[in-house]
Amino acid sequence: MRFSISGKVMVIYGSIFIAIIFLTFGLSYFGTVGRLEQDLKNTHIALLKQIDDKMEIVFRTTERDLLNLSQELEYVYFMYDSYDDPSQKYANFFGLSNKIKTIVHANEQFSSVFVYSHVSGDVMTDKTFLQRNESQENWLADYIDMDGYSKWITTHKVWDGANEQDAVTLIRPYPLISSPGYRKGLVAVNIGEDVLYSMINDVYEGGRQSGHTFIIDDKGSIVTHDDKSQLYKSLNDVPYIKRILGSEGSGHFTAKTDGAKLSVFYTTSDYTGWRIVSVIPQTQLYQPLESVRNLMLAIAGVMVVLALSVLFYVNRRTFKPLDRLAGKMSGAFRPAQPGQAGGLGYLETVFDQMFTDRELLEKHVRDSKPVLKWRIVMDMLTGYRTDYAAVSRQLEFTGVRFYPEMFVVCTAEFAREDGISPKDETLYAYALCNVAEEVINMENAGVAVDLGSGSAAIIFSFAEGDEEQNHLRALAILEHILDIMKRQFGLLVTAGVGRCYRDMKDIPKSYDESQRALEYRMVIGSHSVISVEDLIGTDNQDYYRIIKMTDRIVDALRQTEHGKLNDYVSLLFQEAVGGGLPPELIRQLSYELVMKSLQAVAATGIDTEETLAGMGNLHEKINRCNNWQEAERIVLDVLGQMAKKVEDKRMQRGSNKAIEKMLAYIEEHYAESDFSLDRLADNFELSPTYISKLFKEHTEKNFIDYLIEIRINASKELLADKNRKINDIAEGVGYTNTRSFLRAFKKYTGMTPTEYRDWVLASKAAPE
């Protein structure tokens, strides 16, 4: 008798099928109604959060526009009431009025902008100007001593010089971060209450249910309401409003008022602290669920009848395809036992084979990771992938580690002295990429891929530092990679390096610059690192030359060398004055130096906010300086305090004998050109990653930065001998490439080796 699958399925699973139908519809009835009820509640809360998001976008735009306005020169003159003559004052008023009007016209949400000078008592809006004796109702003056640096005022009456309207107001002091007693004035942006409520209507798109949606502040006062007669009222005596004010975040609950049950939904704005409330009668809220209940009961009845029909009349025809499938399988696969073809046991064997094929497919996917890695990196280089968040998971899957910012791209070409055969080209590219990734990932992150035709692309990613510092790090790492490839594989590698950019979307720019730099190998020669900055002329303006001198001041601060710190700061200001810099640039130079010093101090783990608080208002101090000597004294005092904090921090940290031995070893071997983190790790029998972490904790520098710095300091001593050649000095401190030495020296000192030598010799020759 021929084996039949459909017959057994009907007998065994028929009764189970009917039971599952009844159980499923029973669970679905209760589950669906409950879920719909919960979804309905979640939908209302989600709508309130959309209103909150829409308001926050508008309010943050308002904050940004106020910040932009506060940076305008006319705004500053108005606040300080500082003018040389009446004509300048009126010209300033005209310019400020135009800028206020531009802000109001550019933002349809703004109804008016008020600028109040506490110095003069004057008020300027986009429609009028009120002097001290004219501004009898100057409500802004009441907020001059408000707590905090900003304040949102709920709906109140505002007269802008032309009309009176209900408005919500944001107030910011000037200066922006100033305490009561130090403020020169206030600026306020008024947003009409009707504009605020229109945001609610925009979210509901005019299709709101009956009920009320409104906004209250943290004291229960109405901010905006669909019933305008409720404006300026307080609801803090309403029971369900009290419950909302005592809660945080979002939620919903049921309240009873005048015998009617109400569903109350609310959410709290993280930005303003206001509560957005929606109150809907329950009879209207759950009316759609009654229709769903009735519909589900009808569907359940129909499905039971249909299931019985399928079971008793259509079952055999439904499972006939299984019989045909078993017959087809018998022709494609050989049964394990005679007579097995066409049975359920035979189908099990076939499905086992399918799972085996699936495992083989997964193995194929794993083996294709290198191809996927190459595709992702090429998309980044060509600008197809520019969002770090979107590409980070794919990079992680392929084993690539990246930081979210600070990227440098290098294009490298290689060749052997005796030439490379085409069949070995891929192997050497693989070796170059592996060496590059291993060296880069010791302290930083990055990836390297084969571009074909004897070239490769390398992307560096850094976790800290600015663009210029990371660019220099990349150059130092590449020189180490080139040295390894020559010693171990006999490969001559030429590398073109682009600039360092903060965002991933700028990787294609750095890639294009690296290719352009690589074209100069014809002029500069093979087996060298060519930076795109080497191809651009240096800016010889005095300010940009002098600003480079701040780097060595920051280094002296890190090392807490008080003598050098004082000498370098004195020389900096002498150069600035001797170069004829105007007072505003000398002040800017002072700010730049203090800010760079604060960044260096922050890298040691010191709280910069606490440091700034102890120094007072530096901006105001430097701005009040009458001569450059005063600015120099202030900067020296600030840097001295920072150096003291660094010394105290280091004393708390204590010493580390392993690091002291490493520093002694570096001092002894830094002049060797092949000296690297790998060699240091081998000598002390520790991993490069561990040494890098230990080194950063106790020296506050990366290994590469420390090595470059010690070589540059050593070269300074050698440059004092005017008979020594620059090439010999470069080799004497560990540089095999003189051009790399020149570049590093210029970045660390702000001068070329020749300029530094001339300066040292001139200093020695100067009379006491």
GROMACS .gro file of N, CA, C and O in nm, residues 378 391 472 511 624 678:
model
   24
  378MET      N    1   3.619   5.161   0.101
  378MET     CA    2   3.614   5.234  -0.026
  378MET      C    3   3.495   5.329  -0.030
  378MET      O    4   3.506   5.440  -0.084
  391VAL      N    5   2.767   5.342   1.015
  391VAL     CA    6   2.866   5.248   0.964
  391VAL      C    7   2.942   5.176   1.076
  391VAL      O    8   3.013   5.079   1.051
  472LEU      N    9   5.051   6.533   1.294
  472LEU     CA   10   5.191   6.504   1.324
  472LEU      C   11   5.208   6.360   1.373
  472LEU      O   12   5.305   6.293   1.338
  511TYR      N   13   4.154   6.212   0.165
  511TYR     CA   14   4.198   6.112   0.067
  511TYR      C   15   4.247   6.180  -0.061
  511TYR      O   16   4.354   6.146  -0.115
  624ARG      N   17   4.045   9.469   3.042
  624ARG     CA   18   4.068   9.598   3.109
  624ARG      C   19   4.214   9.640   3.109
  624ARG      O   20   4.247   9.748   3.160
  678ASP      N   21   5.725   4.908   1.983
  678ASP     CA   22   5.745   4.763   1.980
  678ASP      C   23   5.876   4.726   2.050
  678ASP      O   24   5.882   4.630   2.129
   0.00000   0.00000   0.00000
